[in-house]
């Protein structure tokens, strides 16, 4: 938390929120994330695992409802305050911060409508939940579709010859869902509810999708095994299968007419949030490296007294600061406009995750051999950062999407 915040307008309340979140990240998240990192994916989610201790403590503080408006029982935070807290949580653990954020997605998505049933069945119970028995996820990636599901507006997005792996068909007052979502769904195997993105009209390709908020403890839903992966091992992930799953029509938040626009709004929030979280991770790696070079002696002097170490530190610090500036700005702007400029969120995600990876990589380098040892936090930060460059859209594909938006929207005429 010992960094200079360039925002001179931060209120006392903003600073207090940041401080409280940092304390939680330091005292609760860091030690639990370290334990979870060394467990199997099954152990991570087993009853009695410290993962649940983290979730219960976070829910008790209301951190599960950061994104939800107060009128529904959420934390009543400005979008700037949301970024302040999320940066601290990701400083504690990127994977656990993601688990908490995705858990709110069904309620967050549902809060974009005023549908009474969704308010009563999903949003309010989620906000009131304190024992982490209500867990959400957002399920968009499919076995045969990753990147192509995240580029609304791109020509392939409306290609009818690209069939989806998960389809919802209207049936009277219900929809019937069949198919599957990929093993990458965060909180996939533990979620009780999902914000489900799936195809309704195949003639429109991915653009013919719908966004649903649904319970998962209903007939026909099955879960896969928890995924074993390199980084963010404290984040549960896994497949969700749908076999003739019947959900009422009120679960549909956006149908085919609004799907592309709704996805763009959602991605404007998620990708800039990824930038905010990456800032927390990058800052954690920078701080570890800074502390280390102040106490490690090499060549007759402390590492910090070598000039190349000083320039490396400067470039690491620059990346942390630049990541914060673009991520905060993009998130706050896009949360407070009805026509988000997604390209700025894309910069936040692509720059932020790349910066976090480079800073974590430099931190490992500065630690020398120790940087490869599990004794030191930077080893985990490096692996967590690597995963983030694919998470929520591979950076290469998001850059293609951003470039396509440049061509369509610039120079701006408004
Ligand atoms: C830690 C983590 C958490 C995640 N959480 C979730 C979640 O909560 N919910 C969810 O639904 N999904 C989640 N995902 C999935 C994630 O969104 C996808 O992994 C991502 O969109 C990439 O899809 P893919 O893995 O299928 O890769 P692919 O799309 O198969 O891409 C493979 C490679 O090909 C490149 N490529 C693909 N298309 C093109 C193209 N048109 N032009 C050029 N290159 C291309 C990509 O850049 C990439 O390098 C998560 C992933 C990770 C790693």
CSV table of C-alpha atoms and ligand atoms in Angstrom, one decimal:
chain,number,residue,atom,x,y,z
A,1,UNK,CA,0.0,0.0,0.0
A,2,UNK,CA,3.0,2.3,0.3
A,3,UNK,CA,2.7,3.9,-3.1
A,4,UNK,CA,2.0,7.4,-4.2
A,5,UNK,CA,-1.5,7.7,-5.6
A,6,UNK,CA,-1.4,10.2,-8.4
A,7,UNK,CA,-5.1,10.9,-8.0
A,8,UNK,CA,-5.2,14.0,-5.8
A,9,UNK,CA,-9.0,13.7,-5.5
A,10,UNK,CA,-9.1,10.5,-3.5
A,11,UNK,CA,-11.3,11.0,-0.4
A,12,UNK,CA,-10.6,9.8,3.1
A,13,UNK,CA,-13.2,7.1,2.5
A,14,UNK,CA,-11.4,6.0,-0.7
A,15,UNK,CA,-8.1,5.7,1.2
A,16,UNK,CA,-9.7,3.8,4.0
A,17,UNK,CA,-11.3,1.3,1.6
A,18,UNK,CA,-7.9,0.8,0.0
A,19,UNK,CA,-6.2,0.3,3.4
A,20,UNK,CA,-8.8,-2.2,4.6
A,21,UNK,CA,-8.6,-4.2,1.4
A,22,UNK,CA,-4.8,-4.3,1.6
A,23,UNK,CA,-4.9,-5.6,5.2
A,24,UNK,CA,-7.3,-8.3,4.1
A,25,UNK,CA,-5.1,-9.1,1.2
A,26,UNK,CA,-2.0,-9.3,3.3
A,27,UNK,CA,-3.3,-11.1,6.4
A,28,UNK,CA,-5.9,-13.5,4.8
A,29,UNK,CA,-5.3,-13.8,1.0
A,30,UNK,CA,-1.5,-14.1,0.8
A,31,UNK,CA,-1.1,-17.0,3.3
A,32,UNK,CA,-4.1,-18.9,2.0
A,33,UNK,CA,-3.1,-18.4,-1.7
A,34,UNK,CA,0.3,-19.9,-0.9
A,35,UNK,CA,-1.2,-22.9,0.7
A,36,UNK,CA,-3.7,-23.4,-2.1
A,37,UNK,CA,-0.9,-23.1,-4.8
A,38,UNK,CA,0.7,-26.2,-3.5
A,39,UNK,CA,-2.5,-28.3,-3.4
A,40,UNK,CA,-4.2,-30.4,-6.0
A,41,UNK,CA,-7.2,-28.8,-7.8
A,42,UNK,CA,-9.4,-31.3,-5.9
A,43,UNK,CA,-7.9,-30.4,-2.5
A,44,UNK,CA,-8.4,-26.7,-3.3
A,45,UNK,CA,-12.1,-27.0,-3.3
A,46,UNK,CA,-12.5,-29.8,-0.7
A,47,UNK,CA,-14.6,-29.1,2.4
A,48,UNK,CA,-12.3,-27.7,5.0
A,49,UNK,CA,-9.9,-26.2,2.4
A,50,UNK,CA,-8.6,-22.7,3.2
A,51,UNK,CA,-10.2,-21.6,-0.1
A,52,UNK,CA,-13.6,-21.7,1.7
A,53,UNK,CA,-12.2,-19.8,4.7
A,54,UNK,CA,-11.1,-17.1,2.2
A,55,UNK,CA,-14.4,-17.0,0.5
A,56,UNK,CA,-16.4,-16.9,3.8
A,57,UNK,CA,-14.2,-14.0,5.1
A,58,UNK,CA,-14.5,-12.1,1.8
A,59,UNK,CA,-18.3,-12.6,1.7
A,60,UNK,CA,-18.6,-11.5,5.3
A,61,UNK,CA,-16.9,-8.2,4.4
A,62,UNK,CA,-19.2,-7.8,1.4
A,63,UNK,CA,-16.3,-8.1,-1.1
A,64,UNK,CA,-18.4,-10.6,-3.2
A,65,UNK,CA,-20.8,-7.8,-4.0
A,66,UNK,CA,-18.3,-5.1,-5.0
A,67,UNK,CA,-19.9,-4.8,-8.5
A,68,UNK,CA,-23.5,-4.8,-7.3
A,69,UNK,CA,-25.5,-1.5,-6.7
A,70,UNK,CA,-26.5,-0.8,-3.1
A,71,UNK,CA,-30.2,-0.8,-4.0
A,72,UNK,CA,-29.9,-4.6,-4.4
A,73,UNK,CA,-27.7,-5.0,-1.3
A,74,UNK,CA,-24.3,-4.5,-2.9
A,75,UNK,CA,-21.4,-2.4,-1.5
A,76,UNK,CA,-22.5,1.0,-3.0
A,77,UNK,CA,-19.1,1.8,-4.3
A,78,UNK,CA,-18.1,4.3,-7.0
A,79,UNK,CA,-16.4,2.7,-9.9
A,80,UNK,CA,-13.1,4.3,-8.8
A,81,UNK,CA,-13.5,2.7,-5.4
A,82,UNK,CA,-14.1,-0.7,-7.0
A,83,UNK,CA,-10.7,-0.4,-8.8
A,84,UNK,CA,-9.0,0.6,-5.5
A,85,UNK,CA,-10.3,-2.5,-3.7
A,86,UNK,CA,-9.7,-4.9,-6.6
A,87,UNK,CA,-6.1,-3.8,-7.1
A,88,UNK,CA,-5.4,-4.6,-3.4
A,89,UNK,CA,-7.2,-8.0,-3.6
A,90,UNK,CA,-5.2,-9.0,-6.7
A,91,UNK,CA,-2.0,-7.8,-4.9
A,92,UNK,CA,-3.0,-10.4,-2.3
A,93,UNK,CA,-3.7,-13.1,-4.9
A,94,UNK,CA,-4.7,-12.7,-8.6
A,95,UNK,CA,-6.5,-16.1,-8.6
A,96,UNK,CA,-8.5,-15.5,-5.5
A,97,UNK,CA,-9.5,-12.0,-6.6
A,98,UNK,CA,-10.8,-13.5,-9.9
A,99,UNK,CA,-12.7,-16.2,-8.0
A,100,UNK,CA,-14.4,-13.4,-6.0
A,101,UNK,CA,-15.1,-11.2,-9.0
A,102,UNK,CA,-16.5,-14.0,-11.2
A,103,UNK,CA,-18.7,-15.2,-8.4
A,104,UNK,CA,-20.7,-11.9,-8.7
A,105,UNK,CA,-21.2,-12.3,-12.4
A,106,UNK,CA,-24.7,-13.8,-12.5
A,107,UNK,CA,-25.9,-11.1,-10.1
A,108,UNK,CA,-23.9,-8.4,-11.9
A,109,UNK,CA,-25.3,-9.4,-15.3
A,110,UNK,CA,-28.8,-9.7,-13.8
A,111,UNK,CA,-28.5,-6.2,-12.3
A,112,UNK,CA,-28.5,-4.8,-15.8
A,113,UNK,CA,-32.2,-5.6,-16.1
A,114,UNK,CA,-35.0,-4.8,-13.7
A,115,UNK,CA,-36.5,-8.3,-14.0
A,116,UNK,CA,-38.3,-9.0,-10.7
A,117,UNK,CA,-37.7,-12.7,-10.7
A,118,UNK,CA,-34.0,-12.3,-11.2
A,119,UNK,CA,-33.8,-9.7,-8.5
A,120,UNK,CA,-35.6,-12.0,-6.0
A,121,UNK,CA,-34.0,-15.2,-7.0
A,122,UNK,CA,-30.4,-14.2,-7.8
A,123,UNK,CA,-29.3,-10.7,-7.0
A,124,UNK,CA,-30.7,-10.2,-3.5
A,125,UNK,CA,-29.9,-13.7,-2.2
A,126,UNK,CA,-26.4,-13.4,-3.6
A,127,UNK,CA,-25.8,-10.0,-1.9
A,128,UNK,CA,-27.3,-11.3,1.3
A,129,UNK,CA,-25.1,-14.5,1.2
A,130,UNK,CA,-22.4,-14.5,3.9
A,131,UNK,CA,-21.3,-18.2,4.0
A,132,UNK,CA,-20.2,-18.4,0.4
A,133,UNK,CA,-22.8,-21.0,-0.4
A,134,UNK,CA,-23.9,-18.9,-3.4
A,135,UNK,CA,-21.1,-19.0,-6.0
A,136,UNK,CA,-21.4,-17.6,-9.5
A,137,UNK,CA,-19.4,-17.9,-12.6
A,138,UNK,CA,-19.4,-16.6,-16.2
A,139,UNK,CA,-19.4,-19.3,-18.8
A,140,UNK,CA,-18.7,-18.2,-22.4
A,141,UNK,CA,-15.7,-20.3,-23.6
A,142,UNK,CA,-16.5,-23.6,-25.3
A,143,UNK,CA,-14.4,-26.5,-26.2
A,144,UNK,CA,-14.2,-25.3,-29.8
A,145,UNK,CA,-14.6,-21.6,-29.2
A,146,UNK,CA,-12.4,-19.4,-27.1
A,147,UNK,CA,-11.1,-16.2,-28.8
A,148,UNK,CA,-13.8,-16.1,-31.4
A,149,UNK,CA,-16.5,-15.7,-28.7
A,150,UNK,CA,-14.9,-12.5,-27.4
A,151,UNK,CA,-14.7,-10.3,-30.5
A,152,UNK,CA,-18.1,-8.8,-31.0
A,153,UNK,CA,-18.2,-6.6,-34.1
A,154,UNK,CA,-15.5,-8.7,-35.8
A,155,UNK,CA,-16.6,-10.3,-39.1
A,156,UNK,CA,-16.2,-13.9,-37.9
A,157,UNK,CA,-18.5,-13.1,-35.0
A,158,UNK,CA,-21.6,-13.3,-37.2
A,159,UNK,CA,-20.4,-16.2,-39.4
A,160,UNK,CA,-23.3,-18.7,-39.5
A,161,UNK,CA,-20.9,-21.4,-40.6
A,162,UNK,CA,-19.2,-21.4,-37.1
A,163,UNK,CA,-21.5,-23.5,-35.0
A,164,UNK,CA,-21.6,-23.2,-31.2
A,165,UNK,CA,-21.1,-26.0,-28.6
A,166,UNK,CA,-23.9,-24.7,-26.4
A,167,UNK,CA,-27.3,-23.8,-27.6
A,168,UNK,CA,-30.6,-22.5,-26.1
A,169,UNK,CA,-33.9,-23.2,-27.8
A,170,UNK,CA,-37.1,-21.4,-26.9
A,171,UNK,CA,-39.8,-23.9,-25.8
A,172,UNK,CA,-43.1,-22.3,-24.6
A,173,UNK,CA,-42.3,-20.2,-21.5
A,174,UNK,CA,-38.9,-21.8,-21.2
A,175,UNK,CA,-35.5,-22.2,-22.9
A,176,UNK,CA,-33.9,-25.6,-23.2
A,177,UNK,CA,-30.1,-25.6,-23.1
A,178,UNK,CA,-27.9,-28.3,-24.5
A,179,UNK,CA,-24.1,-28.5,-24.9
A,180,UNK,CA,-21.1,-27.6,-22.9
A,181,UNK,CA,-18.8,-24.9,-21.7
A,182,UNK,CA,-15.1,-25.4,-21.6
A,183,UNK,CA,-12.8,-26.4,-18.7
A,184,UNK,CA,-11.7,-22.8,-18.4
A,185,UNK,CA,-14.8,-21.5,-16.6
A,186,UNK,CA,-13.5,-19.9,-13.4
A,187,UNK,CA,-15.4,-21.3,-10.4
A,188,UNK,CA,-17.0,-23.7,-12.9
A,189,UNK,CA,-17.0,-26.8,-10.7
A,190,UNK,CA,-18.2,-25.0,-7.5
A,191,UNK,CA,-20.6,-22.5,-9.0
A,192,UNK,CA,-24.3,-22.6,-7.9
A,193,UNK,CA,-25.2,-20.1,-10.6
A,194,UNK,CA,-23.9,-18.9,-14.0
A,195,UNK,CA,-24.0,-16.0,-16.3
A,196,UNK,CA,-24.3,-18.2,-19.3
A,197,UNK,CA,-23.5,-16.9,-22.8
A,198,UNK,CA,-24.9,-19.3,-25.4
A,199,UNK,CA,-26.3,-19.4,-28.9
A,200,UNK,CA,-30.0,-19.0,-29.6
A,201,UNK,CA,-30.1,-18.3,-33.4
A,202,UNK,CA,-27.4,-20.3,-35.3
A,203,UNK,CA,-28.1,-18.3,-38.5
A,204,UNK,CA,-26.4,-15.3,-36.9
A,205,UNK,CA,-23.3,-17.1,-35.7
A,206,UNK,CA,-22.0,-16.1,-32.3
A,207,UNK,CA,-23.9,-12.8,-32.7
A,208,UNK,CA,-27.1,-14.8,-32.4
A,209,UNK,CA,-26.4,-15.5,-28.7
A,210,UNK,CA,-28.2,-14.9,-25.5
A,211,UNK,CA,-27.0,-13.9,-22.0
A,212,UNK,CA,-28.8,-15.9,-19.3
A,213,UNK,CA,-28.5,-15.8,-15.5
A,214,UNK,CA,-29.3,-19.3,-14.3
A,215,UNK,CA,-29.1,-21.6,-11.3
A,216,UNK,CA,-26.9,-24.7,-11.8
A,217,UNK,CA,-28.4,-26.9,-9.2
A,218,UNK,CA,-31.2,-28.0,-11.6
A,219,UNK,CA,-31.8,-31.2,-13.5
A,220,UNK,CA,-29.5,-31.8,-16.5
A,221,UNK,CA,-26.5,-29.8,-15.3
A,222,UNK,CA,-23.2,-31.7,-14.7
A,223,UNK,CA,-19.8,-30.4,-13.8
A,224,UNK,CA,-16.3,-31.7,-15.0
A,225,UNK,CA,-13.3,-32.3,-12.9
A,226,UNK,CA,-11.4,-29.3,-11.5
A,227,UNK,CA,-8.7,-28.2,-14.0
A,228,UNK,CA,-5.0,-28.7,-13.1
A,229,UNK,CA,-3.0,-25.8,-14.4
A,230,UNK,CA,0.3,-23.8,-14.2
A,231,UNK,CA,-0.7,-20.5,-12.7
A,232,UNK,CA,-3.6,-19.2,-10.6
A,233,UNK,CA,-3.8,-22.6,-9.0
A,234,UNK,CA,-5.9,-21.1,-6.2
A,235,UNK,CA,-8.6,-20.4,-8.8
A,236,UNK,CA,-11.0,-23.3,-9.4
A,237,UNK,CA,-11.9,-24.0,-13.1
A,238,UNK,CA,-13.9,-26.6,-14.9
A,239,UNK,CA,-16.4,-27.7,-17.5
A,240,UNK,CA,-20.2,-27.3,-17.2
A,241,UNK,CA,-22.4,-29.7,-19.2
A,242,UNK,CA,-26.1,-29.1,-20.2
A,243,UNK,CA,-28.4,-31.9,-21.1
A,244,UNK,CA,-31.9,-30.7,-21.9
A,245,UNK,CA,-31.7,-28.1,-19.1
A,246,UNK,CA,-35.0,-26.2,-18.8
A,247,UNK,CA,-34.8,-22.6,-17.6
A,248,UNK,CA,-37.7,-20.1,-17.4
A,249,UNK,CA,-37.7,-17.2,-20.0
A,250,UNK,CA,-37.1,-14.6,-17.3
A,251,UNK,CA,-33.5,-15.9,-17.0
A,252,UNK,CA,-32.7,-14.3,-20.4
A,253,UNK,CA,-31.0,-11.0,-19.8
A,254,UNK,CA,-30.2,-10.2,-23.4
A,255,UNK,CA,-31.6,-12.0,-26.5
A,256,UNK,CA,-30.3,-12.1,-30.0
A,257,UNK,CA,-31.3,-8.5,-30.7
A,258,UNK,CA,-29.1,-7.1,-27.9
A,259,UNK,CA,-26.5,-9.8,-27.5
A,260,UNK,CA,-23.6,-8.2,-29.4
A,261,UNK,CA,-24.1,-4.8,-27.7
A,262,UNK,CA,-24.5,-6.5,-24.3
A,263,UNK,CA,-21.3,-8.5,-24.8
A,264,UNK,CA,-19.4,-5.4,-25.7
A,265,UNK,CA,-20.7,-3.7,-22.5
A,266,UNK,CA,-19.7,-6.8,-20.5
A,267,UNK,CA,-16.3,-7.0,-22.0
A,268,UNK,CA,-15.7,-3.3,-21.5
A,269,UNK,CA,-16.1,-4.1,-17.8
A,270,UNK,CA,-14.2,-7.4,-17.6
A,271,UNK,CA,-11.2,-6.5,-19.7
A,272,UNK,CA,-10.5,-3.2,-17.9
A,273,UNK,CA,-11.0,-5.0,-14.6
A,274,UNK,CA,-8.4,-7.5,-15.7
A,275,UNK,CA,-6.1,-4.5,-16.2
A,276,UNK,CA,-6.9,-3.3,-12.6
A,277,UNK,CA,-6.1,-6.8,-11.2
A,278,UNK,CA,-2.9,-7.0,-13.2
A,279,UNK,CA,-1.8,-3.7,-11.7
A,280,UNK,CA,-2.1,-5.4,-8.3
A,281,UNK,CA,-0.1,-8.4,-9.4
A,282,UNK,CA,2.6,-6.2,-11.0
A,283,UNK,CA,2.9,-4.0,-7.9
A,284,UNK,CA,3.3,-7.1,-5.8
A,285,UNK,CA,6.2,-8.3,-7.9
A,286,UNK,CA,7.8,-4.9,-8.0
A,287,UNK,CA,7.6,-4.6,-4.2
A,288,UNK,CA,9.1,-8.0,-3.7
A,289,UNK,CA,12.0,-7.2,-6.1
A,290,UNK,CA,12.6,-3.8,-4.4
A,291,UNK,CA,12.8,-5.3,-1.0
A,292,UNK,CA,15.1,-8.1,-2.2
A,293,UNK,CA,17.7,-5.8,-3.9
A,294,UNK,CA,18.0,-3.8,-0.8
A,295,UNK,CA,19.2,-6.7,1.2
A,296,UNK,CA,21.1,-9.0,-1.3
A,297,UNK,CA,24.8,-8.5,-1.6
A,298,UNK,CA,26.6,-9.3,-4.8
A,299,UNK,CA,30.0,-8.1,-6.2
A,300,UNK,CA,30.9,-6.4,-2.9
A,301,UNK,CA,27.7,-4.3,-2.7
A,302,UNK,CA,24.0,-4.6,-2.4
A,303,UNK,CA,22.2,-5.4,-5.6
A,304,UNK,CA,20.4,-2.0,-5.5
A,305,UNK,CA,23.7,-0.2,-6.0
A,306,UNK,CA,24.3,-1.8,-9.4
A,307,UNK,CA,23.2,0.6,-12.2
A,308,UNK,CA,21.5,-2.0,-14.3
A,309,UNK,CA,19.4,-3.0,-11.3
A,310,UNK,CA,18.4,0.6,-10.9
A,311,UNK,CA,17.2,1.0,-14.5
A,312,UNK,CA,15.4,-2.4,-14.3
A,313,UNK,CA,13.6,-1.2,-11.2
A,314,UNK,CA,12.6,2.1,-13.0
A,315,UNK,CA,11.1,0.2,-15.9
A,316,UNK,CA,9.2,-2.2,-13.7
A,317,UNK,CA,7.8,0.7,-11.7
A,318,UNK,CA,6.9,2.6,-14.9
A,319,UNK,CA,4.9,-0.5,-16.0
A,320,UNK,CA,3.0,-0.7,-12.7
A,321,UNK,CA,2.1,3.0,-12.9
A,322,UNK,CA,1.1,3.0,-16.5
A,323,UNK,CA,-1.0,-0.1,-16.0
A,324,UNK,CA,-2.9,1.6,-13.1
A,325,UNK,CA,-3.5,4.8,-15.1
A,326,UNK,CA,-5.0,3.2,-18.2
A,327,UNK,CA,-6.9,0.5,-16.3
A,328,UNK,CA,-8.5,2.9,-13.8
A,329,UNK,CA,-9.4,5.4,-16.5
A,330,UNK,CA,-10.8,2.8,-18.9
A,331,UNK,CA,-12.8,1.1,-16.1
A,332,UNK,CA,-14.2,4.3,-14.6
A,333,UNK,CA,-15.1,5.8,-18.1
A,334,UNK,CA,-16.8,2.6,-19.4
A,335,UNK,CA,-18.7,2.0,-16.2
A,336,UNK,CA,-20.2,5.5,-16.4
A,337,UNK,CA,-21.3,5.7,-20.0
A,338,UNK,CA,-24.1,4.0,-21.9
A,339,UNK,CA,-21.8,3.6,-25.0
A,340,UNK,CA,-18.6,2.2,-23.7
A,341,UNK,CA,-15.4,2.6,-25.7
A,342,UNK,CA,-14.3,-1.0,-25.5
A,343,UNK,CA,-10.9,-0.3,-27.1
A,344,UNK,CA,-9.7,1.5,-24.0
A,345,UNK,CA,-10.6,-1.6,-21.9
A,346,UNK,CA,-8.7,-3.7,-24.4
A,347,UNK,CA,-5.6,-1.5,-23.9
A,348,UNK,CA,-6.0,-2.0,-20.1
A,349,UNK,CA,-6.2,-5.8,-20.4
A,350,UNK,CA,-3.5,-6.3,-23.1
A,351,UNK,CA,-1.1,-3.7,-21.6
A,352,UNK,CA,-1.8,-4.6,-18.0
A,353,UNK,CA,-1.4,-8.3,-18.3
A,354,UNK,CA,1.7,-8.0,-20.5
A,355,UNK,CA,3.2,-5.5,-18.0
A,356,UNK,CA,2.4,-7.8,-15.1
A,357,UNK,CA,4.1,-10.6,-16.8
A,358,UNK,CA,7.2,-8.5,-17.7
A,359,UNK,CA,7.4,-7.1,-14.1
A,360,UNK,CA,7.1,-10.6,-12.6
A,361,UNK,CA,9.7,-11.9,-15.0
A,362,UNK,CA,12.1,-9.1,-14.1
A,363,UNK,CA,11.4,-9.8,-10.4
A,364,UNK,CA,12.4,-13.5,-10.9
A,365,UNK,CA,15.5,-12.3,-12.7
A,366,UNK,CA,16.5,-10.0,-9.9
A,367,UNK,CA,16.0,-12.8,-7.4
A,368,UNK,CA,18.5,-14.9,-9.3
A,369,UNK,CA,18.2,-18.6,-8.5
A,370,UNK,CA,16.0,-17.8,-5.5
A,371,UNK,CA,13.4,-16.4,-8.0
A,372,UNK,CA,12.8,-20.0,-9.2
A,373,UNK,CA,12.3,-21.3,-5.7
A,374,UNK,CA,8.8,-21.8,-4.3
A,375,UNK,CA,10.1,-20.2,-1.1
A,376,UNK,CA,9.7,-16.8,-2.7
A,377,UNK,CA,6.5,-15.2,-3.8
A,378,UNK,CA,7.8,-14.1,-7.2
A,379,UNK,CA,7.8,-17.6,-8.5
A,380,UNK,CA,4.0,-17.8,-8.0
A,381,UNK,CA,3.5,-14.3,-9.3
A,382,UNK,CA,5.3,-15.2,-12.5
A,383,UNK,CA,3.1,-18.2,-13.1
A,384,UNK,CA,-0.1,-16.3,-12.2
A,385,UNK,CA,0.8,-13.5,-14.6
A,386,UNK,CA,1.5,-15.9,-17.5
A,387,UNK,CA,-2.0,-17.2,-17.2
A,388,UNK,CA,-3.5,-13.7,-17.3
A,389,UNK,CA,-2.3,-13.1,-20.9
A,390,UNK,CA,-4.8,-15.8,-22.1
A,391,UNK,CA,-7.5,-15.3,-19.4
A,392,UNK,CA,-10.5,-13.3,-20.5
A,393,UNK,CA,-9.3,-13.4,-24.1
A,394,UNK,CA,-5.8,-14.1,-25.5
A,395,UNK,CA,-3.9,-10.8,-25.8
A,396,UNK,CA,-3.1,-11.5,-29.5
A,397,UNK,CA,-6.8,-11.8,-30.4
A,398,UNK,CA,-7.9,-8.9,-28.2
A,399,UNK,CA,-5.3,-6.8,-30.0
A,400,UNK,CA,-6.8,-7.9,-33.4
A,401,UNK,CA,-10.2,-6.9,-32.1
A,402,UNK,CA,-8.8,-3.5,-30.9
A,403,UNK,CA,-7.2,-2.9,-34.2
A,404,UNK,CA,-10.4,-3.6,-36.0
A,405,UNK,CA,-12.2,-1.1,-33.8
A,406,UNK,CA,-9.6,1.6,-34.6
A,407,UNK,CA,-10.4,1.1,-38.3
A,408,UNK,CA,-14.1,1.3,-37.7
A,409,UNK,CA,-14.3,4.1,-35.1
A,410,UNK,CA,-11.3,6.4,-35.8
A,411,UNK,CA,-10.9,9.3,-36.4
A,412,UNK,CA,-13.9,10.0,-34.1
A,413,UNK,CA,-16.4,12.6,-35.2
A,414,UNK,CA,-18.2,13.3,-32.0
B,1,LIG,C1,-6.9,-18.4,-15.9
B,1,LIG,C2,-8.0,-18.4,-16.9
B,1,LIG,C3,-9.3,-18.0,-16.5
B,1,LIG,C4,-10.4,-18.1,-17.4
B,1,LIG,N1,-11.7,-17.8,-16.9
B,1,LIG,C5,-12.7,-18.0,-17.8
B,1,LIG,C6,-14.1,-17.9,-17.3
B,1,LIG,O1,-14.3,-17.5,-16.1
B,1,LIG,N2,-15.1,-18.1,-18.1
B,1,LIG,C7,-14.9,-18.5,-19.4
B,1,LIG,O2,-15.8,-18.7,-20.2
B,1,LIG,N3,-13.6,-18.6,-19.9
B,1,LIG,C8,-12.5,-18.4,-19.1
B,1,LIG,N4,-11.2,-18.5,-19.6
B,1,LIG,C9,-11.0,-18.9,-21.0
B,1,LIG,C10,-10.4,-17.8,-21.8
B,1,LIG,O3,-11.3,-16.7,-22.0
B,1,LIG,C11,-9.9,-18.4,-23.1
B,1,LIG,O4,-8.9,-19.3,-22.8
B,1,LIG,C12,-9.4,-17.4,-24.1
B,1,LIG,O5,-10.5,-16.7,-24.7
B,1,LIG,C13,-8.6,-18.1,-25.3
B,1,LIG,O6,-9.4,-19.1,-25.8
B,1,LIG,P1,-8.7,-20.5,-26.1
B,1,LIG,O7,-8.0,-20.9,-24.8
B,1,LIG,O8,-9.8,-21.4,-26.6
B,1,LIG,O9,-7.6,-20.3,-27.1
B,1,LIG,P2,-7.8,-20.2,-28.7
B,1,LIG,O10,-8.9,-19.2,-29.0
B,1,LIG,O11,-7.9,-21.6,-29.3
B,1,LIG,O12,-6.5,-19.5,-29.2
B,1,LIG,C14,-5.3,-20.3,-29.3
B,1,LIG,C15,-4.2,-19.4,-29.9
B,1,LIG,O13,-4.6,-19.0,-31.2
B,1,LIG,C16,-4.6,-17.6,-31.3
B,1,LIG,N5,-5.7,-17.2,-32.2
B,1,LIG,C17,-7.0,-17.6,-32.0
B,1,LIG,N6,-7.8,-17.0,-32.9
B,1,LIG,C18,-7.0,-16.3,-33.7
B,1,LIG,C19,-7.2,-15.4,-34.8
B,1,LIG,N7,-8.4,-15.2,-35.3
B,1,LIG,N8,-6.2,-14.8,-35.3
B,1,LIG,C20,-4.9,-14.9,-34.8
B,1,LIG,N9,-4.6,-15.7,-33.8
B,1,LIG,C21,-5.7,-16.4,-33.2
B,1,LIG,C22,-4.7,-17.1,-29.9
B,1,LIG,O14,-4.2,-15.8,-29.7
B,1,LIG,C23,-4.0,-18.1,-29.1
B,1,LIG,O15,-2.6,-17.8,-29.1
B,1,LIG,C24,-10.2,-18.4,-18.8
B,1,LIG,C25,-8.9,-18.7,-19.2
B,1,LIG,C26,-7.8,-18.7,-18.3
B,1,LIG,C27,-6.4,-19.0,-18.8
